[in-house]
């Protein structure tokens, strides 16, 4: 089945009538909104209804959790990401999302719309107008107010009914009798699911009688004693449901002072968090590194914090987080904790960028992806309070975001930080490089060229400044001599002495003594200039100028200090050179360099460059008439791009694999892989593209495959793969057929 829905909460109980109402509404209306107070179970009902309705939507049911948003700016990118639209479209992302959904028949679930209800209403209106087959199921504390909206109001469970008691039993893990304290607890808490779960946590700790007595004391007290301390609007805390407010306040009172302090400070996290992040952000004063884990365990036991998932990540429900945020404000720590949060995620971004080169690349790529929501939260704060730090943060993670397909987020953050920050040097050069790559992936070669030129100037400026305390003079001659000695080892990617890419250039190792003496005082480009050259080369490649790409990276590689695999920037330059050689038709040389570079990447456990090299080797195999080798390299590329979550890379890899299969005479598998590739291309929001040589080969061998198995058979297989689950198609593509 296509689509994505999260795992269900095991606490779903009853709701048979409400489920039927939502299901019937979805059958007759294109927008259904489940409304109700916080904690009443809107998300659980919507998830169960979406699972039931999924089969009626050929393109699946897709879930978007909007609770992680702090404002509307990232609404469209988040929805796009939730429907597997890798955001590669330049211009307005709403238009790209409309195009993605225009021909689909799917169910889109927007969970927790209340804090951005008006932007949600505008987006839903546009999507429903652009996509006739789209149905939207929303949850919100109030209706969206869109024309044609069907509202299903959700009330608490009947307090004296069996469903409320069953929920309490499951949450408490006890077979509580209906007569006695358990039944009284359900009545006193008015059947509100979240309130019952909080009470169940206390039953596990104290027993049902103690909980009943404490609730009786609180709920029978005058309003001033019912934790009536929060200044929420009536739409969040309706007067008829002050019980939930009292139940959360009761849980707050039962928490220890350290647990209450941690509860307040944890409210700064908008996404899942782990113990390390919680400690870095929330420790301070009496809540130190020794006491914080115990306080966190206490909040988990009392159901204030959800238990850790398989990856060790925890989270708080919105309603409980809002309560903690109000208490954080009352303590006067809101700004302080937000600053700690931003500083922590700036540090995480820096470590992720540093670890990109080497064995920790994949782990840190996944770490940055897991903490994406809070990285964005930190970036938004730093853009307001410290634009220079914001430039540092977004420059550190934007390349990983672009690899993941979050191009609009990367571009938006980079452009804002570059505009607001006046910082010069390394951070600006790195941000300009990341912005240039993002623009290339969005197909905007003109703006990318302008950014590339700015990047080269900023890189040279930064490296001159860093090279000396005297404002840009060359570094000490001893350092230069060390660089020269390393260069004497030759071009470490295997080129023979004198075999330089720089046209007309002599091998530095064979220069006359006076040449070498002058060279020691010459500017020597570093990683920033290497990346600027790689960006210029990438633009040249994508605009059909392989000679220019070969010259620019060859010139900088020839002059740069360091060994051939000393940095990610040097590897990126060498990758561009390999593709340039392929474009120039120097296939044997390109393959030899690619294999040598791939071996070095394997030693480093580097994934991104290695995956791109597999694509180049697959293309070389096709150009040399070896489709079996091309298919093997294409599958290796697909494995790599899948591990990196790079949908554009998957689309490119499927294209080259389909071409290889067609060239080998396997028309049926070629049609299947090509249909799956088209599905992935649609998820990127742009038409099929790739290097010019591959496009010509793909068209040639696709025609051959159609002729081999017949046009009707080819189209039937192609359409079946296109409309089926893309992941299943990718799994089929990765299977190597048995021989004989």
XYZ file of C-alpha atoms in Angstrom:
740
model
C 0.000 0.000 0.000
C 1.282 3.466 -0.892
C 1.481 6.234 1.662
C 2.798 6.653 5.160
C 0.937 6.505 8.454
C 2.604 6.379 11.893
C 2.183 3.462 14.247
C -1.047 3.483 16.213
C -1.152 4.335 19.895
C -2.102 1.177 21.819
C -4.393 3.351 23.939
C -7.119 3.533 21.277
C -10.311 2.300 22.905
C -13.915 2.398 21.746
C -14.933 5.274 19.498
C -16.958 2.984 17.245
C -19.687 5.569 16.622
C -17.219 8.393 16.083
C -15.153 6.245 13.732
C -18.223 5.504 11.632
C -19.050 9.222 11.500
C -15.570 10.143 10.288
C -15.513 7.286 7.751
C -18.898 8.305 6.361
C -17.800 11.941 6.168
C -14.644 10.995 4.258
C -16.727 9.074 1.736
C -18.875 12.132 0.977
C -16.656 15.167 1.609
C -13.209 16.236 0.450
C -12.338 18.016 3.695
C -13.191 16.532 7.083
C -11.983 18.177 10.298
C -12.080 16.396 13.651
C -12.369 19.031 16.368
C -12.197 18.869 20.151
C -10.187 20.011 23.141
C -6.590 19.027 23.680
C -6.193 15.505 24.973
C -9.601 14.302 23.801
C -8.139 11.811 21.289
C -8.388 13.595 17.914
C -5.069 12.239 16.644
C -5.862 8.650 17.612
C -9.262 8.773 15.931
C -7.870 10.380 12.785
C -5.144 7.735 12.535
C -7.605 4.873 12.913
C -9.948 6.489 10.351
C -7.060 7.047 7.909
C -6.052 3.381 8.119
C -9.620 2.346 7.442
C -9.961 4.740 4.473
C -6.541 4.102 2.909
C -7.714 1.355 0.558
C -10.251 3.726 -0.976
C -7.434 6.021 -2.129
C -5.245 4.404 -4.830
C -2.331 6.729 -4.092
C -2.400 6.057 -0.381
C -2.882 7.854 2.913
C -0.154 10.288 4.027
C 0.337 11.761 7.501
C 1.644 15.240 8.383
C 2.336 16.142 12.017
C 2.010 19.932 12.220
C 2.624 20.148 15.964
C 6.356 20.556 15.315
C 5.848 23.857 13.492
C 6.337 27.173 15.255
C 4.647 29.405 12.699
C 3.587 28.950 9.098
C 6.849 29.483 7.205
C 7.682 25.782 6.911
C 4.116 24.536 6.506
C 4.357 23.799 2.782
C 7.821 22.161 2.914
C 6.651 19.930 5.776
C 3.528 18.832 3.899
C 5.609 18.293 0.748
C 8.073 16.140 2.683
C 5.244 14.106 4.204
C 3.948 13.106 0.755
C 7.465 12.205 -0.422
C 7.839 15.295 -2.570
C 11.561 16.000 -2.542
C 11.513 19.774 -2.792
C 13.573 20.335 -5.949
C 11.217 22.804 -7.614
C 12.398 26.429 -7.884
C 9.903 29.171 -7.178
C 6.865 28.877 -4.949
C 6.733 25.560 -3.160
C 2.905 25.668 -2.979
C 2.767 25.456 -6.768
C 5.125 22.475 -6.723
C 2.989 20.727 -4.125
C -0.136 21.384 -6.186
C 1.554 19.865 -9.233
C 2.629 16.840 -7.177
C -0.928 16.142 -6.065
C -2.800 17.262 -9.194
C -3.323 13.805 -10.691
C -3.280 11.757 -7.482
C -6.140 10.191 -5.565
C -4.837 10.245 -2.040
C -5.821 11.020 1.528
C -3.762 13.740 3.211
C -3.975 13.916 7.010
C -3.025 17.230 8.635
C -2.697 16.617 12.374
C -2.724 19.478 14.930
C -3.718 22.458 12.786
C -5.003 24.741 15.561
C -1.910 26.926 16.049
C -1.669 27.679 12.308
C -5.337 27.263 11.393
C -5.520 30.176 8.938
C -2.421 29.198 6.900
C -3.699 25.602 6.883
C -7.039 26.797 5.580
C -5.375 28.728 2.743
C -3.169 25.778 1.802
C -6.031 23.279 1.888
C -8.146 25.575 -0.302
C -5.392 25.718 -2.935
C -4.694 21.996 -2.822
C -8.336 20.976 -3.138
C -8.746 23.312 -6.126
C -5.618 21.961 -7.847
C -6.107 18.242 -7.088
C -9.614 16.903 -7.824
C -8.734 13.470 -6.419
C -7.455 14.788 -3.083
C -9.230 14.239 0.244
C -8.021 16.005 3.400
C -8.583 14.823 6.967
C -7.574 17.438 9.552
C -7.486 17.562 13.335
C -7.785 20.869 15.125
C -9.205 22.405 18.275
C -11.387 24.529 16.009
C -12.692 24.212 12.423
C -10.534 25.479 9.567
C -13.415 27.441 8.079
C -12.895 26.239 4.503
C -15.861 26.079 2.187
C -17.275 22.545 2.011
C -15.616 21.497 5.280
C -17.353 18.728 7.224
C -16.746 19.071 10.967
C -16.886 16.065 13.292
C -16.813 17.243 16.894
C -15.174 14.754 19.252
C -16.335 14.598 22.845
C -14.641 12.737 25.705
C -15.454 9.084 26.287
C -18.684 8.536 28.253
C -17.369 8.887 31.837
C -19.489 6.091 33.270
C -19.127 3.828 30.240
C -16.927 0.815 29.731
C -14.623 2.473 27.189
C -13.301 5.031 29.670
C -12.724 2.284 32.224
C -11.027 0.068 29.632
C -8.658 2.877 28.647
C -7.787 3.430 32.310
C -7.184 -0.305 32.786
C -4.894 -0.579 29.762
C -2.897 2.484 30.678
C -2.524 1.381 34.295
C -1.788 -2.226 33.380
C -4.274 -3.466 35.948
C -7.665 -5.177 35.781
C -9.437 -2.517 37.806
C -13.018 -3.286 38.885
C -15.751 -1.007 37.589
C -17.228 -0.532 41.009
C -15.015 1.458 43.320
C -12.137 3.915 42.844
C -11.512 3.268 39.134
C -15.076 4.058 38.125
C -15.057 7.181 40.269
C -11.797 8.334 38.651
C -13.335 8.001 35.168
C -16.342 10.077 36.217
C -14.281 12.739 37.941
C -12.018 13.077 34.879
C -15.069 13.243 32.553
C -13.725 10.495 30.301
C -10.949 12.669 28.807
C -8.341 10.218 27.415
C -5.225 12.258 28.232
C -6.468 12.927 31.765
C -7.164 9.210 32.215
C -3.646 8.317 31.044
C -2.120 10.753 33.537
C -4.260 9.242 36.282
C -3.283 5.721 35.207
C 0.389 6.624 35.615
C -0.304 7.666 39.192
C -2.324 4.498 39.816
C 0.794 2.516 38.950
C 2.717 4.539 41.511
C 0.182 5.036 44.319
C -2.830 2.821 43.764
C -6.356 3.639 42.629
C -7.730 4.700 46.031
C -5.047 7.306 46.611
C -5.576 8.721 43.132
C -9.335 8.886 43.625
C -8.929 10.723 46.907
C -6.449 13.227 45.509
C -8.638 13.958 42.495
C -11.643 14.369 44.757
C -9.809 16.920 46.820
C -8.748 18.875 43.773
C -11.863 18.718 41.639
C -14.170 19.522 44.552
C -12.095 22.552 45.441
C -12.972 26.077 44.254
C -11.573 27.091 40.856
C -8.746 29.076 42.429
C -7.333 25.848 43.862
C -7.668 23.796 40.683
C -4.329 24.737 39.169
C -6.133 27.624 37.481
C -2.802 29.273 36.736
C -2.588 29.301 32.954
C -3.615 32.169 30.747
C -4.837 30.192 27.749
C -7.606 31.335 25.438
C -10.990 29.704 25.705
C -10.542 27.827 22.434
C -7.587 25.976 23.988
C -9.070 25.423 27.438
C -12.888 25.625 27.032
C -14.672 26.299 30.292
C -16.630 23.043 30.060
C -13.356 21.087 30.031
C -11.355 22.656 32.841
C -11.034 19.076 34.082
C -8.114 18.366 31.725
C -6.432 21.521 32.918
C -6.858 20.375 36.498
C -5.601 16.860 35.694
C -2.400 18.196 34.107
C -1.942 20.560 37.021
C -2.460 17.673 39.431
C 0.269 15.680 37.633
C 2.457 18.755 37.862
C 1.907 19.033 41.616
C 2.671 15.336 42.136
C 5.979 15.715 40.296
C 9.094 16.407 42.344
C 10.604 19.908 42.184
C 13.320 18.673 39.831
C 10.762 16.945 37.612
C 8.718 20.148 37.418
C 11.805 22.144 36.501
C 12.728 19.630 33.808
C 9.141 19.568 32.502
C 9.287 23.336 32.006
C 12.691 23.306 30.319
C 11.856 20.380 28.020
C 9.038 22.459 26.541
C 11.649 24.211 24.367
C 11.965 21.050 22.212
C 9.502 20.971 19.335
C 10.513 17.536 18.075
C 11.717 14.274 19.604
C 14.751 14.537 21.854
C 17.240 12.146 23.434
C 18.901 12.121 26.844
C 22.058 13.809 25.551
C 20.119 16.740 24.081
C 17.901 17.023 27.150
C 20.974 17.152 29.365
C 22.765 19.731 27.236
C 19.762 22.049 27.085
C 18.052 21.530 30.442
C 20.869 20.978 32.949
C 21.580 23.876 35.260
C 21.233 24.762 38.914
C 19.897 21.862 40.980
C 19.100 19.939 37.804
C 22.606 18.748 37.004
C 23.975 15.885 34.945
C 23.677 13.531 37.912
C 20.058 14.335 38.813
C 18.560 14.958 35.365
C 18.264 11.308 34.222
C 16.284 10.438 37.355
C 13.970 13.405 36.840
C 13.438 12.378 33.224
C 12.619 8.808 34.275
C 10.072 10.218 36.711
C 8.357 12.212 33.948
C 8.227 9.085 31.785
C 6.714 7.053 34.635
C 4.028 9.691 35.144
C 3.238 9.786 31.374
C 4.248 13.443 31.077
C 6.982 12.366 28.639
C 6.277 9.570 26.188
C 8.541 6.503 26.588
C 11.593 6.335 24.296
C 11.173 4.820 20.862
C 13.523 2.247 19.346
C 16.103 4.986 18.683
C 15.943 6.259 22.261
C 14.014 9.424 21.401
C 11.344 10.836 23.702
C 8.680 13.494 23.250
C 5.871 15.365 24.982
C 2.344 15.779 23.710
C 1.462 19.319 22.633
C -0.980 19.953 25.465
C 1.568 18.950 28.083
C 4.363 20.863 26.348
C 2.210 24.000 26.315
C 1.664 23.637 30.042
C 5.413 23.316 30.610
C 6.101 26.345 28.397
C 3.810 28.467 30.540
C 5.630 27.399 33.675
C 8.962 28.078 31.990
C 7.756 31.599 31.303
C 6.700 32.007 34.943
C 10.196 31.032 36.073
C 11.694 33.707 33.830
C 13.895 31.157 32.029
C 12.278 31.127 28.590
C 14.997 33.157 26.854
C 17.830 31.425 28.713
C 16.688 27.909 27.866
C 15.965 28.907 24.250
C 19.531 30.220 23.994
C 20.891 26.943 25.366
C 18.725 25.048 22.884
C 20.049 27.114 19.971
C 23.647 26.765 21.165
C 23.301 23.000 21.527
C 21.943 22.512 18.024
C 24.518 24.892 16.571
C 27.139 22.612 18.109
C 25.399 19.538 16.714
C 25.329 21.136 13.256
C 29.050 21.896 13.448
C 29.872 18.332 14.480
C 27.707 16.943 11.676
C 29.530 19.105 9.127
C 32.940 18.103 10.453
C 32.003 14.415 10.471
C 30.819 14.506 6.848
C 34.307 13.486 5.749
C 34.946 9.979 6.992
C 33.511 6.947 8.698
C 30.916 8.856 10.714
C 29.271 10.457 7.695
C 26.193 8.248 7.526
C 25.633 8.280 11.288
C 25.807 12.054 11.490
C 23.669 12.438 8.376
C 20.962 10.421 10.138
C 21.474 12.325 13.385
C 20.959 15.662 11.637
C 17.872 14.247 9.943
C 16.426 12.954 13.238
C 16.896 16.376 14.884
C 15.702 18.332 11.855
C 12.769 20.001 13.629
C 14.893 21.363 16.449
C 17.687 22.399 14.084
C 15.080 24.488 12.275
C 13.799 25.860 15.585
C 17.344 26.833 16.569
C 17.958 28.423 13.168
C 14.779 30.500 13.401
C 15.809 31.813 16.822
C 19.362 32.609 15.735
C 18.105 34.476 12.679
C 16.361 36.798 15.154
C 19.041 36.991 17.834
C 22.449 36.151 16.296
C 22.537 36.128 12.470
C 26.255 35.284 12.398
C 25.586 32.095 14.390
C 22.602 31.399 12.128
C 24.911 31.593 9.104
C 27.251 29.120 10.792
C 24.420 26.684 11.612
C 22.700 26.647 8.241
C 26.016 26.555 6.393
C 26.906 23.434 8.373
C 23.738 21.446 7.601
C 22.374 22.863 4.341
C 24.296 20.416 2.139
C 22.860 17.481 4.127
C 19.391 19.032 3.824
C 19.829 19.343 0.068
C 20.968 15.717 -0.173
C 17.790 14.777 1.687
C 15.646 16.772 -0.758
C 14.850 19.682 1.582
C 15.963 22.235 -0.973
C 13.458 24.956 -0.163
C 14.357 24.826 3.510
C 18.058 24.920 2.719
C 17.670 27.778 0.264
C 15.355 29.775 2.519
C 17.635 29.458 5.532
C 20.803 30.214 3.553
C 19.385 33.252 1.801
C 18.027 34.703 5.048
C 21.260 34.135 6.954
C 23.403 35.568 4.151
C 21.181 38.645 4.051
C 21.084 39.242 7.814
C 24.675 38.349 8.710
C 27.544 40.688 8.001
C 30.166 38.054 8.792
C 32.988 37.576 6.315
C 35.204 34.580 5.833
C 34.789 30.852 6.281
C 31.117 30.745 7.370
C 29.995 32.959 4.488
C 32.041 31.050 1.906
C 30.639 27.741 3.107
C 27.075 29.091 3.046
C 27.523 30.450 -0.488
C 28.838 27.068 -1.620
C 25.831 25.280 -0.086
C 23.453 27.794 -1.688
C 25.097 27.264 -5.075
C 24.659 23.491 -4.827
C 21.020 23.976 -3.830
C 20.373 26.218 -6.824
C 22.012 23.705 -9.181
C 19.767 20.934 -7.833
C 16.768 23.196 -8.403
C 17.862 23.702 -12.007
C 18.617 27.435 -11.626
C 21.966 27.636 -13.382
C 21.922 31.424 -13.843
C 21.565 32.333 -10.146
C 23.899 29.433 -9.305
C 26.610 30.944 -11.513
C 26.354 34.308 -9.743
C 26.550 32.633 -6.332
C 29.490 30.536 -7.538
C 31.475 33.647 -8.385
C 30.703 35.183 -4.991
C 31.717 31.915 -3.339
C 35.105 31.883 -5.093
C 35.847 35.479 -4.043
C 34.806 34.831 -0.436
C 36.839 31.611 -0.273
C 39.985 33.361 -1.460
C 39.424 36.196 1.016
C 38.842 33.783 3.908
C 41.907 31.694 3.133
C 44.143 34.728 2.825
C 42.913 35.972 6.212
C 43.374 32.576 7.822
C 46.811 32.051 6.316
C 48.476 34.714 8.421
C 47.900 36.954 11.445
C 49.041 39.860 9.257
C 45.863 40.177 7.240
C 46.236 37.797 4.344
C 49.949 37.385 3.783
C 51.190 33.865 3.016
C 51.738 31.490 5.866
C 55.139 30.785 7.330
C 57.540 29.328 4.796
C 57.922 26.214 6.876
C 54.221 25.394 6.416
C 54.530 26.066 2.707
C 57.538 23.795 2.516
C 55.550 21.048 4.200
C 52.814 21.503 1.632
C 55.369 21.340 -1.158
C 56.856 18.156 0.245
C 53.424 16.526 0.205
C 52.941 17.660 -3.364
C 56.224 15.978 -4.320
C 54.543 12.636 -3.639
C 52.701 13.252 -6.875
C 49.045 13.554 -7.728
C 47.844 10.924 -5.288
C 44.919 9.824 -7.426
C 47.381 7.942 -9.617
C 48.312 10.438 -12.318
C 51.881 10.158 -13.537
C 54.242 13.057 -12.864
C 53.562 15.716 -15.443
C 50.114 14.355 -16.310
C 48.310 17.477 -15.152
C 44.759 18.520 -15.958
C 45.769 22.171 -16.123
C 46.197 22.928 -19.833
C 49.761 23.920 -20.614
C 50.754 23.527 -17.002
C 54.035 21.866 -16.063
C 54.338 19.367 -13.277
C 55.382 21.384 -10.237
C 57.666 18.544 -9.127
C 59.784 19.006 -12.294
C 60.014 22.773 -12.089
C 63.375 24.517 -11.988
C 64.717 25.457 -8.540
C 63.876 29.128 -9.014
C 60.287 28.115 -9.947
C 59.971 26.131 -6.740
C 61.368 29.044 -4.756
C 58.739 31.373 -6.183
C 56.057 28.723 -5.547
C 56.733 28.672 -1.832
C 55.423 32.290 -1.586
C 52.451 31.721 -3.868
C 48.850 31.616 -2.604
C 47.853 27.984 -2.091
C 44.093 27.279 -2.203
C 42.507 25.370 0.667
C 39.211 23.551 1.176
C 37.035 26.619 0.680
C 38.544 27.301 -2.734
C 38.383 23.611 -3.600
C 34.658 23.599 -2.881
C 34.199 26.805 -4.860
C 35.929 25.096 -7.790
C 33.783 21.974 -7.371
C 30.677 24.173 -7.502
C 31.896 25.929 -10.651
C 32.667 22.548 -12.185
C 29.239 21.191 -11.255
C 27.562 24.136 -12.960
C 29.709 23.595 -16.051
C 28.779 19.895 -16.160
C 25.039 20.524 -15.830
C 25.179 23.135 -18.600
C 27.018 20.833 -21.025
C 30.570 22.225 -20.661
C 32.779 19.318 -19.547
C 35.977 21.003 -20.752
C 35.349 24.002 -18.497
C 34.617 21.678 -15.582
C 37.836 19.747 -16.212
C 39.932 22.906 -16.386
C 38.577 24.651 -13.283
C 38.900 21.706 -10.903
C 42.174 20.546 -12.438
C 43.737 23.961 -11.959
C 42.734 24.173 -8.282
C 43.619 20.570 -7.498
C 47.023 21.150 -9.022
C 47.664 24.176 -6.819
C 45.953 23.105 -3.582
C 47.776 21.978 -0.501
C 47.187 18.588 1.107
C 46.746 14.998 0.039
C 44.143 13.694 -2.440
C 41.670 12.490 0.230
C 42.489 14.920 3.029
C 39.079 16.571 2.929
C 35.561 16.287 1.585
C 36.216 19.322 -0.612
C 39.160 17.639 -2.344
C 37.073 14.508 -2.914
C 34.280 16.595 -4.422
C 36.715 18.220 -6.843
C 38.069 14.858 -7.899
C 34.506 13.616 -8.409
C 33.751 16.530 -10.724
C 36.929 15.777 -12.670
C 35.855 12.154 -13.173
C 32.508 13.270 -14.583
C 34.257 15.830 -16.777
C 36.495 13.119 -18.244
C 33.384 11.029 -18.947
C 31.759 13.964 -20.710
C 34.916 14.456 -22.769
C 34.787 10.834 -23.925
C 37.977 9.818 -22.106
C 36.215 6.766 -20.730
C 39.138 4.521 -19.836
C 40.824 7.317 -17.913
C 37.559 8.250 -16.229
C 36.910 4.658 -15.166
C 40.456 4.218 -13.844
C 40.270 7.394 -11.769
C 36.766 6.541 -10.563
C 37.805 3.093 -9.359
C 40.820 4.504 -7.560
C 38.719 7.214 -5.942
C 36.034 4.722 -4.974
C 38.646 2.552 -3.255
C 39.794 5.564 -1.252
C 36.173 6.315 -0.290
C 35.718 2.725 0.844
C 38.777 3.078 3.067
C 37.241 6.222 4.567
C 33.733 4.685 4.718
C 32.558 7.734 2.775
C 29.070 7.255 1.300
C 28.062 10.306 -0.723
C 31.048 10.470 -3.107
C 31.050 6.685 -3.413
C 27.390 6.689 -4.466
C 28.020 9.354 -7.114
C 30.976 7.338 -8.410
C 28.775 4.269 -8.845
C 26.525 6.389 -11.051
C 29.524 7.480 -13.126
C 30.790 3.894 -13.423
C 27.337 2.732 -14.504
C 27.253 5.432 -17.167
C 30.758 4.478 -18.316
C 29.709 0.830 -18.571
C 26.815 1.772 -20.812
C 28.984 3.965 -23.017
C 31.531 1.159 -23.338
C 28.853 -1.443 -24.211
C 28.916 -3.426 -20.953
C 25.300 -3.357 -19.660
C 25.897 -6.073 -17.035
C 28.621 -3.995 -15.353
C 26.434 -0.903 -15.664
C 23.535 -2.659 -13.918
C 25.794 -3.737 -11.046
C 27.052 -0.210 -10.489
C 23.506 1.184 -10.764
C 22.287 -1.140 -8.004
C 25.226 -0.128 -5.817
C 24.269 3.498 -6.387
C 20.658 2.797 -5.450
C 21.694 1.148 -2.192
C 23.752 4.197 -1.336
C 21.127 6.777 -2.229
C 18.481 4.873 -0.287
C 20.653 4.900 2.838
C 21.117 8.659 2.443
C 17.408 9.268 1.820
C 18.201 11.003 -1.476
C 15.160 10.634 -3.730
C 16.762 12.497 -6.639
C 19.675 10.058 -6.520
C 17.249 7.132 -6.492
C 15.498 8.538 -9.564
C 18.811 8.961 -11.407
C 19.938 5.464 -10.413
C 16.711 3.846 -11.591
C 17.087 5.538 -14.958
C 20.574 4.172 -15.529
C 19.527 0.709 -14.301
C 16.512 0.670 -16.638
C 18.796 1.635 -19.511
C 21.263 -1.125 -18.637
C 18.484 -3.731 -18.451
C 17.080 -2.629 -21.793
C 20.551 -2.728 -23.338
C 20.926 -6.299 -22.025
C 17.658 -7.307 -23.721
C 15.565 -7.645 -20.517
C 12.597 -5.599 -21.704
C 10.160 -6.587 -18.957
C 12.459 -5.662 -16.096
C 13.485 -2.504 -17.934
C 9.828 -1.446 -18.167
C 9.267 -2.196 -14.472
C 12.331 -0.241 -13.337
C 11.518 2.624 -15.697
C 7.979 2.900 -14.286
C 9.361 2.964 -10.753
C 11.857 5.600 -11.844
C 9.047 7.758 -13.195
C 7.299 7.511 -9.813
C 10.461 8.742 -8.075
C 10.921 11.524 -10.604
C 7.397 12.689 -9.893
C 8.225 12.711 -6.188
C 11.058 15.156 -6.928
C 8.561 17.488 -8.590
C 10.521 17.871 -11.806
C 10.808 16.154 -15.191
C 13.311 13.411 -15.838
C 16.818 14.654 -16.351
C 20.401 13.490 -16.159
C 23.620 13.819 -18.089
C 23.075 14.364 -21.836
C 24.842 11.104 -22.772
C 22.572 9.053 -20.539
C 19.394 10.681 -21.844
C 20.289 9.697 -25.414
C 21.097 6.123 -24.379
C 17.895 5.821 -22.337
C 15.740 6.844 -25.275
C 17.571 4.488 -27.623
C 17.324 1.391 -25.428
C 13.779 2.136 -24.243
C 12.704 1.961 -27.885
C 14.565 -1.340 -28.180
C 12.806 -2.754 -25.106
C 9.393 -1.679 -26.389
C 10.091 -3.396 -29.689
C 11.335 -6.554 -27.946
C 8.290 -7.222 -25.728
C 5.732 -5.183 -27.654
C 4.329 -1.736 -26.939
C 1.190 -2.931 -25.048
C 3.156 -5.204 -22.711
C 5.746 -2.512 -22.044
C 3.086 0.097 -21.223
C 1.173 -2.283 -18.952
C 4.291 -3.100 -16.900
C 5.395 0.541 -16.858
C 2.030 1.836 -15.602
C 1.742 -0.917 -12.990
C 5.131 0.068 -11.565
C 4.330 3.771 -11.795
C 1.091 3.451 -9.815
C 2.329 0.864 -7.324
C 4.205 1.541 -4.078
C 7.557 3.114 -5.092
C 9.416 1.365 -2.279
C 8.225 -2.023 -3.520
C 9.408 -1.104 -7.016
C 12.803 -0.106 -5.652
C 13.043 -3.415 -3.801
C 12.355 -5.268 -7.063
C 14.950 -3.188 -8.886
C 17.613 -4.088 -6.337
C 17.063 -7.825 -6.701
C 19.690 -9.421 -8.886
C 18.039 -11.977 -11.209
C 19.211 -15.557 -10.955
C 21.421 -16.800 -13.732
C 20.457 -19.785 -15.862
